[in-house]
């Protein structure tokens, strides 16, 4: 506070140039009280973990539409299996299942040699340019490991040079007009026990327990998974018995290192302090970590976004009110359908569209929501999705499709490649089965056209994983699903990142670039009617963008100023009157809020397809309203209601009956005109005898002389007598 006194003499000078002296002083002394800390654009309240005096310096008015660069800096065997084929057939001392054991088994020299080749080929400048040129991508989410910035254990030496490639990426992204969210995907001790954290935790070799077949190398992971970042986990109570302060401090130190290294780089959008801390993470400790990480970022990089993961608890009761009033924060949730039970395409459509309701609820309770990961997969078939040579118990739920394994993306000099086409699935074997056999790799199933043309039919239950010729509906189903997901994620939240930008095996359900090639995801700015109207059938309601009831008048005016800056006064209409900036500056109270409700909703409805969010500097929110929607369907996907099906069945039945009757009548008439024998038989029959005497019948079927058999004589019978036969 002393610095403020030393600067008091210059107050009038700074004020005359529009500077806020207290903000300048903040840069030099952030302490305002025992509880609060003042930063450049806000005041942080440490005890309540909230903020005030937000200057709205960096508004979140444009949606994120991005992709993840997964599998690059943090290895995941399912994304880049070519790096892990070398471990097939291995044992306890020669098998790697994640980047930690990759470096541990290969050692720093060989591990780094293979990683360097991987880094140079998995993400390239050409790929970044292609993503930018698609017109549908404006941001990249970059998973990194904390070991890259503070190496430890087997990472020392093994991951040397990784940061050079990150520097290249940031420059490429900036040159292509893309922003980059740095995502700390793995931390010391593992935050979730997954391989995507760097180290699979809760892992045990079980080979010694095998008797039949003898000699198999086996392991167990999923039933005993744990996570040691936060401390010691007790599986029986699903709680932590102690908190590891050293691990937490290590993660905070890494945040500081990242901020110091990249704070001046124009491509950096912000930071995600930890990816997917599992649902058993002590929530208060996690919030404390997020809060401390946020303050580290805001101290040195005041314009960065700070995006926290929901810890698999996307619940307003958990996150509502946390970091309230703090600028530039958002919450990340990951929405996948791959782990859901098999179902019809309509069930997946409805689930995708329903996500907008949960997103809207969280937007109102916490603030901006970003869907940090999503895909088009509706099954668990992608090879090694649940770990190297492993699977979750009970997965996959349905048989998988197999295609030839891809050649190695880094070249045939990679050990273990290509996959041996003469070998069945090899060990070591995990809890479940997944892996290449005879040169084939499992991938996502095809969607079939329903045999009865009904999308909620049940053909999918018994359908083969590979569609027979003429029955493949995958392109239609995946295109529809993509449109509905983009509608839900970008139309009502603050954007998304698709997982992943590419995959080693040709798997378009998980590869953004392959999905673009197949037309499942459109090129362009995603403002086509096929996206904005994609959920029309599924939606029983609609949304309005309105001003938050508790917003201050000064902040609402800033939101309206943004509307004026973008569109001019055309959106500022209330009761038929158009308002300008002067009117807004003099307006207050209920009238100002009413004008904001109208202007915000008009602007959002007009521009949401172009990426606008219902934010306006944090003063707007989405409100759900009932609305009758039309039943237009942009996609020909056999979308038929039960009532419509019954009508169609009845109509088809009637048509068949009438067709049979009409066909029979035509055939009868033709036979009567062309067949003397048939004609005679009809005239002789008891059924047609009354009809054959009518003038119409005689005239219509007069092709033969009717006198020949109008009076049919009975057959003559011979009676035998003792003398001789006689006729009667």
XYZ file of C-alpha atoms in Angstrom:
728
model
C 0.000 0.000 0.000
C 2.982 2.360 0.472
C 3.510 2.562 -3.275
C 0.132 4.178 -3.671
C 1.257 7.047 -1.426
C 4.422 7.527 -3.429
C 2.355 7.683 -6.614
C -0.335 10.047 -5.278
C 1.333 13.108 -6.740
C 0.888 11.708 -10.218
C -2.798 10.962 -9.803
C -4.177 13.885 -11.779
C -1.824 13.185 -14.670
C -2.913 9.539 -15.018
C -6.584 10.394 -14.605
C -6.335 12.963 -17.377
C -5.203 10.178 -19.706
C -7.997 7.863 -18.590
C -5.832 5.615 -16.434
C -7.107 4.030 -13.231
C -4.335 4.661 -10.732
C -5.431 1.909 -8.436
C -5.072 -0.571 -11.301
C -1.542 0.670 -11.988
C -0.671 0.302 -8.345
C -1.989 -3.227 -8.465
C 0.788 -4.170 -10.863
C 3.256 -3.179 -8.171
C 1.473 -4.165 -4.971
C -1.399 -6.645 -5.157
C -2.128 -6.859 -1.451
C -5.250 -4.939 -0.326
C -6.163 -6.734 2.892
C -5.550 -9.964 4.741
C -8.343 -11.596 2.729
C -8.218 -9.832 -0.621
C -5.692 -9.335 -3.364
C -6.026 -6.763 -6.096
C -5.004 -7.657 -9.621
C -4.938 -5.672 -12.822
C -8.589 -6.249 -13.707
C -10.267 -7.457 -10.496
C -10.029 -8.028 -6.768
C -9.632 -11.618 -5.519
C -11.152 -12.648 -2.191
C -9.136 -15.585 -0.919
C -11.373 -16.786 1.866
C -14.518 -17.044 -0.251
C -12.617 -17.884 -3.461
C -14.587 -15.234 -5.344
C -13.789 -11.978 -7.134
C -15.197 -8.485 -7.419
C -14.636 -5.320 -9.442
C -14.247 -7.260 -12.683
C -13.264 -4.738 -15.347
C -14.368 -7.121 -18.152
C -11.094 -6.456 -19.914
C -11.198 -9.691 -21.916
C -14.749 -10.656 -22.743
C -15.603 -14.229 -23.775
C -17.844 -13.266 -26.698
C -16.523 -15.686 -29.325
C -16.962 -19.405 -29.130
C -14.113 -21.876 -29.171
C -14.342 -24.331 -32.042
C -11.280 -26.446 -31.788
C -9.545 -29.796 -31.775
C -7.219 -31.591 -29.366
C -3.643 -32.430 -30.309
C -3.799 -35.625 -28.277
C -1.153 -38.332 -28.310
C 1.667 -35.920 -29.138
C 3.301 -34.784 -25.898
C 1.395 -37.222 -23.669
C 1.444 -40.686 -25.231
C -1.743 -42.744 -25.321
C -1.312 -46.199 -26.910
C -4.766 -46.166 -28.537
C -4.016 -42.927 -30.394
C -0.533 -43.859 -31.656
C -0.344 -47.677 -31.473
C 2.615 -47.691 -33.886
C 4.774 -46.549 -30.959
C 3.602 -49.489 -28.825
C 3.510 -52.450 -31.237
C 7.121 -53.105 -30.176
C 5.848 -54.202 -26.766
C 3.501 -56.923 -28.032
C 4.616 -60.306 -26.754
C 6.560 -58.689 -23.930
C 6.720 -59.572 -20.259
C 6.965 -57.777 -16.936
C 10.404 -56.406 -17.772
C 9.867 -55.391 -21.398
C 6.334 -53.974 -21.694
C 5.345 -50.301 -21.713
C 1.729 -49.161 -21.371
C 2.105 -45.359 -21.075
C 4.728 -42.655 -21.484
C 6.123 -43.266 -17.976
C 6.876 -46.937 -18.665
C 7.830 -46.099 -22.281
C 10.721 -44.035 -20.924
C 11.380 -46.526 -18.129
C 11.644 -49.612 -20.401
C 13.486 -48.003 -23.322
C 15.716 -45.762 -21.236
C 16.487 -42.074 -21.820
C 18.582 -42.474 -24.978
C 16.417 -44.868 -27.019
C 13.220 -43.394 -25.593
C 14.220 -39.894 -26.648
C 15.309 -41.084 -30.092
C 11.877 -42.582 -30.738
C 10.053 -39.626 -29.210
C 11.945 -37.138 -31.369
C 10.844 -38.997 -34.505
C 7.294 -39.130 -33.130
C 7.177 -35.399 -32.313
C 8.427 -34.503 -35.791
C 5.760 -36.544 -37.610
C 2.621 -36.665 -35.474
C 2.005 -32.889 -35.520
C 3.388 -30.905 -38.443
C 3.062 -27.380 -39.768
C 1.150 -28.749 -42.753
C -1.439 -30.351 -40.466
C -1.918 -27.103 -38.527
C -2.420 -25.235 -41.796
C -5.000 -27.792 -42.968
C -6.947 -27.438 -39.745
C -6.970 -23.668 -40.115
C -7.957 -23.878 -43.769
C -10.969 -26.028 -42.899
C -12.657 -22.860 -41.682
C -14.230 -24.760 -38.798
C -11.296 -24.583 -36.354
C -10.156 -21.505 -34.460
C -8.324 -23.048 -31.498
C -6.123 -25.984 -30.466
C -6.040 -27.735 -27.097
C -2.511 -28.939 -26.399
C -2.103 -31.716 -23.788
C 1.278 -31.502 -22.043
C 2.880 -33.285 -19.102
C 4.254 -31.597 -16.002
C 7.467 -33.642 -16.526
C 8.238 -31.536 -19.602
C 8.740 -28.478 -17.383
C 10.081 -30.136 -14.214
C 11.426 -33.578 -15.205
C 11.480 -36.426 -12.679
C 11.960 -40.192 -12.624
C 12.279 -41.906 -16.033
C 11.318 -38.687 -17.851
C 14.749 -37.199 -17.160
C 16.564 -37.263 -20.490
C 13.783 -39.176 -22.216
C 11.615 -36.145 -22.986
C 14.427 -33.691 -23.687
C 13.562 -31.408 -26.584
C 9.802 -31.583 -26.122
C 9.555 -27.870 -25.354
C 11.269 -26.973 -28.619
C 8.432 -28.658 -30.492
C 5.849 -26.836 -28.361
C 7.525 -23.573 -29.341
C 7.276 -24.554 -33.014
C 3.604 -25.368 -32.592
C 2.786 -22.021 -30.992
C 4.465 -20.209 -33.863
C 2.625 -22.319 -36.462
C -0.690 -21.706 -34.731
C -0.121 -17.968 -34.564
C 0.821 -17.868 -38.244
C -2.427 -19.696 -39.079
C -4.603 -17.523 -36.854
C -5.283 -20.228 -34.264
C -5.187 -19.882 -30.489
C -3.759 -22.571 -28.191
C -5.073 -23.726 -24.817
C -2.241 -25.348 -22.857
C -3.723 -28.319 -21.011
C -1.672 -29.960 -18.251
C -2.807 -33.464 -19.108
C -0.565 -35.378 -16.718
C 0.772 -34.557 -13.252
C 3.114 -36.238 -10.802
C 1.488 -39.219 -9.116
C -1.384 -39.346 -11.665
C -4.633 -37.494 -11.094
C -6.836 -40.348 -12.360
C -4.827 -43.541 -12.867
C -5.422 -43.468 -16.648
C -2.605 -43.807 -19.167
C -3.554 -40.318 -20.360
C -2.196 -38.934 -17.074
C 1.269 -40.199 -17.983
C 1.222 -43.143 -15.597
C -1.404 -45.866 -15.188
C -1.755 -46.343 -11.458
C -3.227 -49.339 -9.697
C -1.416 -51.816 -11.939
C -0.377 -55.353 -11.025
C 1.229 -58.223 -12.922
C -0.647 -61.487 -12.373
C 1.358 -63.909 -14.542
C 2.416 -66.084 -11.580
C -1.224 -66.855 -10.807
C -1.847 -68.429 -14.231
C -1.973 -72.178 -14.539
C -4.052 -72.582 -17.714
C -2.723 -71.736 -20.181
C 0.675 -71.845 -18.566
C 3.195 -69.218 -19.549
C 0.764 -66.415 -20.428
C 1.826 -62.957 -19.286
C -1.134 -61.172 -17.668
C -1.870 -58.041 -15.689
C -4.716 -56.297 -13.883
C -5.471 -52.603 -13.903
C -9.092 -51.474 -14.030
C -10.435 -53.277 -10.943
C -7.626 -51.843 -8.802
C -7.108 -48.422 -10.424
C -5.980 -45.623 -8.126
C -4.609 -42.069 -8.370
C -1.784 -40.735 -6.218
C -1.485 -37.065 -7.133
C -3.576 -35.789 -4.242
C -2.298 -38.326 -1.734
C -2.980 -41.865 -0.543
C -6.262 -43.325 -1.766
C -8.174 -45.871 0.319
C -10.202 -48.071 -2.063
C -12.556 -49.483 0.551
C -13.848 -46.060 1.563
C -13.077 -44.307 -1.755
C -11.430 -41.481 0.192
C -7.943 -40.074 0.680
C -6.274 -40.788 3.997
C -3.711 -38.031 3.531
C -2.956 -35.144 1.183
C 0.352 -34.999 -0.699
C 1.299 -31.328 -0.447
C 4.556 -31.894 -2.322
C 2.742 -33.186 -5.424
C 0.296 -30.291 -5.333
C 3.107 -27.774 -4.963
C 4.939 -29.440 -7.842
C 1.875 -28.861 -10.044
C 1.653 -25.217 -8.939
C 5.343 -24.733 -9.694
C 4.743 -26.121 -13.187
C 1.903 -23.627 -13.692
C 4.302 -20.818 -12.779
C 6.920 -22.172 -15.187
C 4.415 -22.394 -18.030
C 3.175 -18.854 -17.404
C 6.707 -17.486 -17.287
C 7.644 -19.235 -20.530
C 4.606 -18.374 -22.655
C 3.009 -15.253 -21.146
C 4.188 -13.086 -24.033
C 3.264 -15.484 -26.824
C 0.281 -14.148 -28.784
C -1.064 -17.611 -29.679
C -1.704 -18.737 -26.092
C -5.382 -18.576 -25.159
C -4.874 -19.733 -21.605
C -4.260 -22.681 -19.317
C -6.083 -25.738 -18.033
C -4.284 -26.575 -14.755
C -5.064 -30.318 -14.701
C -7.018 -32.640 -16.984
C -9.642 -35.043 -15.670
C -8.871 -35.314 -11.954
C -10.995 -38.321 -11.080
C -14.282 -38.125 -9.212
C -12.750 -39.207 -5.880
C -10.456 -36.189 -5.733
C -11.201 -34.249 -2.507
C -13.283 -31.411 -3.877
C -12.194 -28.722 -1.415
C -8.535 -29.514 -2.018
C -9.145 -29.416 -5.761
C -10.885 -26.043 -5.519
C -8.008 -24.711 -3.455
C -5.563 -25.897 -6.106
C -7.633 -24.280 -8.845
C -7.824 -21.017 -6.908
C -4.092 -20.845 -6.268
C -3.342 -21.752 -9.888
C -5.731 -19.064 -11.096
C -3.981 -16.376 -9.063
C -0.584 -17.489 -10.376
C -1.854 -17.100 -13.937
C -3.542 -13.751 -13.337
C -0.477 -12.320 -11.621
C 1.704 -12.667 -14.720
C -0.669 -13.370 -17.622
C -3.718 -11.206 -16.888
C -5.380 -11.826 -20.253
C -5.206 -15.632 -20.244
C -8.279 -17.815 -19.885
C -8.243 -20.251 -16.960
C -10.293 -23.354 -17.693
C -10.875 -25.887 -14.908
C -12.032 -29.473 -15.383
C -15.217 -30.571 -13.603
C -13.573 -33.694 -12.105
C -16.330 -35.817 -13.687
C -18.811 -33.922 -11.507
C -20.678 -31.655 -13.908
C -23.019 -30.533 -11.163
C -24.119 -26.958 -10.416
C -24.343 -27.924 -6.748
C -20.609 -28.637 -6.778
C -19.387 -25.701 -8.853
C -22.107 -23.076 -8.510
C -20.698 -19.946 -6.830
C -17.072 -21.083 -7.027
C -14.843 -18.289 -8.394
C -17.943 -16.130 -8.741
C -17.188 -12.803 -10.365
C -13.716 -13.885 -11.492
C -12.856 -12.938 -15.061
C -11.616 -15.302 -17.760
C -12.495 -18.538 -16.007
C -14.489 -21.366 -17.558
C -15.315 -24.952 -16.713
C -14.410 -27.885 -18.948
C -16.589 -30.978 -19.234
C -15.984 -34.035 -21.407
C -19.041 -35.502 -23.129
C -18.629 -38.926 -24.686
C -21.143 -41.512 -25.876
C -18.569 -44.261 -26.446
C -19.033 -45.685 -22.950
C -22.826 -45.715 -23.072
C -24.797 -48.910 -23.548
C -25.640 -49.774 -27.166
C -28.827 -48.142 -28.375
C -30.650 -46.852 -31.426
C -29.487 -43.859 -33.390
C -32.446 -41.855 -32.099
C -31.346 -42.444 -28.516
C -27.903 -41.083 -29.331
C -29.448 -38.118 -31.179
C -31.646 -37.238 -28.228
C -28.794 -37.604 -25.757
C -26.627 -35.278 -27.849
C -29.295 -32.599 -28.049
C -30.155 -32.907 -24.355
C -26.647 -31.811 -23.403
C -27.586 -28.207 -24.104
C -29.884 -28.289 -21.076
C -27.059 -29.332 -18.740
C -24.664 -26.880 -20.336
C -27.135 -24.039 -19.932
C -27.738 -24.932 -16.300
C -24.013 -24.861 -15.554
C -23.514 -21.648 -17.526
C -26.028 -19.991 -15.244
C -24.697 -21.526 -12.012
C -20.955 -21.190 -12.608
C -20.165 -19.397 -15.839
C -18.766 -20.244 -19.271
C -18.751 -23.934 -20.215
C -16.334 -25.430 -22.733
C -16.737 -29.030 -23.885
C -13.042 -29.839 -23.840
C -13.409 -33.331 -25.309
C -16.034 -35.088 -27.431
C -16.111 -37.509 -30.338
C -18.496 -39.261 -32.705
C -17.907 -42.735 -31.270
C -20.993 -44.600 -30.094
C -19.124 -47.748 -29.081
C -15.963 -48.785 -27.271
C -14.367 -50.587 -30.191
C -11.337 -48.396 -30.959
C -8.279 -50.526 -30.294
C -6.699 -49.976 -26.873
C -9.180 -47.223 -26.047
C -9.178 -48.546 -22.485
C -5.469 -49.238 -22.344
C -2.714 -51.210 -24.044
C -3.903 -54.807 -24.648
C -6.614 -54.169 -22.085
C -10.278 -53.292 -21.764
C -12.831 -52.387 -19.161
C -14.677 -55.414 -17.787
C -17.718 -55.991 -19.996
C -16.440 -53.910 -22.909
C -16.986 -53.692 -25.802
C -20.718 -54.273 -25.515
C -21.080 -55.428 -29.149
C -18.705 -57.122 -31.628
C -16.290 -54.744 -33.317
C -15.393 -54.105 -36.923
C -11.853 -54.971 -38.060
C -9.801 -53.231 -40.733
C -6.150 -53.556 -41.808
C -3.855 -51.900 -39.287
C -2.314 -48.721 -40.700
C 1.377 -48.506 -41.622
C 3.428 -46.551 -39.050
C 3.039 -42.797 -39.460
C 6.694 -42.184 -38.542
C 8.117 -44.688 -41.048
C 8.928 -48.395 -41.169
C 12.129 -47.880 -39.185
C 9.949 -47.817 -36.065
C 10.555 -51.030 -34.050
C 7.665 -53.491 -34.000
C 6.114 -52.265 -37.246
C 4.313 -53.209 -39.325
C 1.962 -55.513 -37.406
C 2.661 -59.167 -38.150
C -0.213 -60.422 -40.356
C 0.483 -64.046 -39.382
C -0.003 -63.724 -35.623
C -3.198 -63.750 -33.557
C -3.667 -61.353 -30.656
C -0.524 -61.370 -28.512
C 0.124 -60.802 -24.841
C 0.513 -59.494 -22.310
C -3.198 -59.837 -21.590
C -5.190 -57.428 -19.433
C -8.606 -57.685 -17.829
C -10.354 -57.430 -21.188
C -9.359 -58.089 -24.795
C -8.294 -55.560 -27.415
C -5.452 -55.679 -29.897
C -4.345 -56.474 -33.429
C -4.673 -59.988 -34.807
C -3.545 -61.246 -38.195
C -2.790 -57.690 -39.268
C -6.265 -56.394 -38.446
C -7.182 -53.742 -35.869
C -10.593 -53.212 -34.226
C -12.436 -49.956 -34.984
C -15.923 -48.527 -34.545
C -18.938 -50.423 -35.870
C -20.952 -49.439 -38.927
C -24.515 -48.190 -38.616
C -27.015 -50.139 -40.720
C -30.115 -49.004 -42.525
C -33.073 -50.455 -40.663
C -34.794 -53.180 -42.661
C -38.233 -51.684 -42.007
C -37.115 -48.088 -42.470
C -37.692 -47.222 -38.827
C -34.812 -45.591 -36.981
C -35.950 -46.851 -33.611
C -36.102 -50.392 -34.929
C -33.890 -52.972 -33.306
C -31.856 -54.252 -36.237
C -28.758 -52.750 -34.594
C -29.001 -55.345 -31.795
C -28.202 -58.209 -34.168
C -26.429 -56.254 -36.896
C -22.944 -57.317 -37.980
C -20.169 -54.811 -37.162
C -19.365 -54.401 -40.863
C -22.372 -53.308 -42.937
C -23.313 -55.542 -45.893
C -23.356 -53.889 -49.340
C -26.224 -51.452 -49.661
C -27.026 -51.438 -45.947
C -24.411 -48.975 -44.623
C -26.026 -45.898 -43.046
C -22.902 -44.720 -41.197
C -22.449 -41.546 -43.242
C -26.030 -40.397 -42.588
C -26.011 -41.329 -38.907
C -22.618 -39.806 -38.160
C -23.429 -36.615 -40.065
C -26.682 -36.221 -38.162
C -24.980 -36.925 -34.836
C -22.191 -34.427 -35.539
C -24.698 -31.709 -36.432
C -26.647 -32.280 -33.230
C -23.558 -32.275 -31.037
C -22.185 -29.110 -32.593
C -25.625 -27.539 -32.177
C -25.654 -28.361 -28.460
C -22.031 -27.563 -27.656
C -21.513 -24.392 -29.676
C -25.010 -22.959 -29.681
C -25.473 -22.868 -25.920
C -22.043 -23.043 -24.315
C -18.794 -21.287 -25.033
C -17.479 -23.824 -27.499
C -15.701 -27.148 -27.779
C -12.573 -29.110 -28.653
C -13.016 -32.366 -30.610
C -10.970 -35.354 -29.441
C -8.835 -35.991 -31.435
C -7.331 -34.172 -34.425
C -6.145 -37.507 -35.897
C -5.632 -41.188 -35.085
C -2.968 -43.656 -36.180
C -5.540 -46.336 -37.121
C -8.133 -45.046 -39.616
C -10.886 -44.258 -37.110
C -13.067 -41.298 -38.250
C -15.240 -41.498 -35.119
C -12.206 -40.190 -33.208
C -10.328 -38.320 -35.955
C -11.459 -34.801 -36.812
C -9.451 -34.775 -40.021
C -10.943 -38.068 -41.237
C -14.439 -36.925 -40.236
C -13.891 -33.808 -42.356
C -12.786 -35.937 -45.298
C -15.879 -38.141 -45.015
C -18.177 -35.126 -44.745
C -19.409 -36.058 -41.271
C -18.240 -32.669 -39.993
C -18.593 -29.778 -42.459
C -15.894 -27.418 -43.554
C -16.671 -23.739 -43.083
C -17.819 -21.639 -40.172
C -20.508 -24.058 -38.945
C -23.367 -21.604 -39.517
C -25.347 -23.797 -41.908
C -29.035 -24.420 -41.233
C -28.247 -28.106 -40.915
C -26.462 -27.249 -37.650
C -28.651 -24.486 -36.254
C -31.791 -26.591 -36.845
C -30.205 -29.966 -36.130
C -31.985 -30.520 -32.814
C -35.375 -29.230 -33.925
C -37.005 -32.626 -33.545
C -35.378 -33.340 -30.196
C -36.057 -29.986 -28.601
C -39.258 -29.578 -26.694
C -38.221 -26.077 -25.676
C -36.108 -23.144 -26.747
C -33.811 -20.591 -25.109
C -33.553 -16.843 -24.787
C -30.438 -14.803 -24.021
C -31.297 -12.286 -21.313
C -29.528 -10.062 -18.802
C -28.762 -11.578 -15.406
C -31.194 -10.078 -12.877
C -28.414 -9.117 -10.428
C -26.137 -7.476 -12.993
C -24.973 -3.953 -12.274
C -26.211 -1.222 -14.591
C -22.631 -0.221 -15.452
C -21.791 -3.732 -16.632
C -25.029 -4.044 -18.616
C -24.166 -0.813 -20.409
C -20.816 -2.361 -21.363
C -22.658 -5.335 -22.807
C -24.933 -3.028 -24.782
C -21.908 -1.048 -25.946
C -20.528 -4.302 -27.368
C -23.780 -4.842 -29.288
C -23.633 -1.271 -30.608
C -20.020 -1.722 -31.629
C -20.788 -4.907 -33.559
C -24.190 -4.186 -35.119
C -24.995 -0.563 -34.467
C -28.332 0.498 -32.965
C -30.437 -1.912 -35.063
C -30.540 -4.467 -32.225
C -31.352 -1.923 -29.507
C -35.109 -1.879 -29.954
C -37.666 -1.779 -27.153
C -41.403 -1.292 -27.728
C -40.695 -0.221 -31.292
C -38.184 2.462 -30.392
C -34.542 2.323 -31.465
C -31.967 3.448 -28.877
C -28.436 4.752 -29.377
C -25.339 5.000 -27.164
C -26.468 8.280 -25.635
C -29.795 6.774 -24.629
C -28.031 3.803 -23.083
C -25.682 5.967 -21.032
C -28.661 7.751 -19.455
C -30.766 4.628 -18.919
C -30.901 2.651 -15.682
C -32.925 0.217 -13.662
C -35.763 -1.857 -15.077
C -35.858 -0.087 -18.406
C -32.151 -0.735 -18.954
C -32.602 -4.418 -18.107
C -35.565 -4.717 -20.451
C -33.590 -3.144 -23.279
C -30.689 -5.495 -22.530
C -33.017 -8.520 -22.615
C -34.206 -7.528 -26.062
C -30.814 -6.497 -27.450
C -28.842 -9.445 -26.075
C -31.350 -11.988 -27.371
C -31.605 -10.324 -30.784
C -27.840 -10.213 -31.161
C -27.309 -13.783 -29.892
C -30.027 -15.305 -32.060
C -28.618 -13.466 -35.074
C -24.957 -14.395 -34.514
C -24.870 -17.630 -32.498
C -24.335 -19.658 -35.674
C -21.264 -17.510 -36.327
C -19.821 -18.213 -32.892
C -21.450 -15.604 -30.630
C -22.034 -16.645 -27.018
C -24.649 -15.500 -24.538
C -22.055 -13.746 -22.402
C -21.724 -10.007 -23.099
C -18.976 -9.574 -20.562
C -20.540 -11.945 -18.055
C -23.866 -10.113 -17.648
C -26.062 -12.352 -19.799
C -27.533 -15.801 -19.297
C -29.642 -18.324 -21.181
C -33.244 -18.775 -20.063
C -35.316 -21.787 -21.045
C -38.764 -21.163 -22.491
C -41.415 -23.492 -23.892
C -41.889 -23.226 -27.626
C -43.659 -25.208 -30.305
C -41.169 -26.282 -32.933
C -41.755 -27.343 -36.515
C -40.909 -30.835 -37.575
C -38.538 -30.119 -40.423
C -35.719 -32.578 -40.870
C -32.740 -31.520 -42.937
C -31.485 -35.091 -43.048
C -33.032 -38.098 -44.746
C -32.450 -40.568 -41.939
C -35.766 -42.475 -41.758
C -36.874 -40.318 -38.859
C -40.493 -41.559 -38.465
C -42.889 -41.309 -35.520
C -44.851 -44.320 -34.264
C -48.130 -42.767 -35.385
C -46.718 -42.169 -38.845
C -45.463 -45.745 -38.996
C -48.944 -47.122 -38.198
C -50.479 -44.923 -40.892
C -47.927 -46.098 -43.419
C -48.477 -49.768 -42.576
C -52.253 -49.377 -42.987
C -51.799 -47.524 -46.277
C -49.451 -50.183 -47.646
C -51.882 -52.948 -46.627
C -54.799 -51.240 -48.381
C -52.690 -50.662 -51.486
C -51.709 -54.328 -51.607
C -55.331 -55.491 -51.301
C -56.537 -53.060 -53.953
C -53.645 -54.062 -56.192
C -54.571 -57.732 -55.924
C -58.228 -56.977 -56.671
C -57.434 -54.715 -59.612
C -54.925 -57.157 -61.030
C -57.406 -60.004 -60.734
C -60.062 -57.974 -62.540
C -57.700 -57.155 -65.402
C -56.699 -60.783 -65.701
C -60.347 -61.944 -65.681
C -61.294 -59.529 -68.426
C -58.321 -60.491 -70.566
C -59.088 -64.191 -70.219
C -62.742 -63.659 -71.095
C -61.743 -61.867 -74.300
C -59.004 -64.214 -75.431
C -59.721 -67.723 -74.115
C -62.744 -69.579 -75.590
C -62.416 -72.344 -72.989
C -62.269 -69.894 -70.025
C -65.154 -67.876 -71.496
C -67.279 -71.017 -71.817
C -66.471 -72.170 -68.300
C -67.537 -68.796 -66.850
C -70.876 -68.936 -68.688
C -71.370 -72.488 -67.447
C -70.533 -71.745 -63.794
C -73.264 -71.399 -61.221
C -71.574 -68.324 -59.698
C -71.573 -66.263 -62.895
C -74.800 -67.645 -64.510
C -77.035 -64.775 -63.237
C -74.459 -62.212 -64.332
C -73.924 -63.809 -67.749
C -77.546 -63.190 -68.706
C -77.201 -59.398 -68.322
C -76.929 -57.154 -71.355
C -73.694 -55.540 -70.049
C -71.932 -58.864 -69.581
C -73.017 -60.233 -72.987
C -71.938 -57.001 -74.725
C -68.585 -56.750 -72.877
C -67.474 -60.300 -73.514
C -68.959 -60.968 -76.951
C -65.706 -62.137 -78.437
C -67.252 -65.518 -79.019
C -70.780 -66.424 -80.220
C -72.925 -66.706 -77.151
C -75.555 -68.757 -78.996
C -73.219 -71.698 -78.865
C -73.770 -72.069 -75.143
C -76.470 -69.763 -73.925
C -78.734 -72.708 -73.368
C -76.471 -75.380 -72.150
C -77.765 -78.878 -72.919
C -77.291 -81.436 -70.185
C -75.003 -84.282 -70.960
C -76.756 -87.234 -72.502
C -76.880 -90.283 -70.279
C -77.095 -93.817 -71.572
C -79.527 -96.208 -69.902
C -78.967 -99.911 -70.363
C -81.859 -102.350 -70.936
C -81.992 -105.999 -71.677
C -82.532 -105.180 -75.337
C -80.284 -102.310 -76.261
C -79.107 -98.998 -74.839
C -81.125 -95.882 -75.439
C -80.430 -92.285 -74.862
C -82.372 -89.943 -72.603
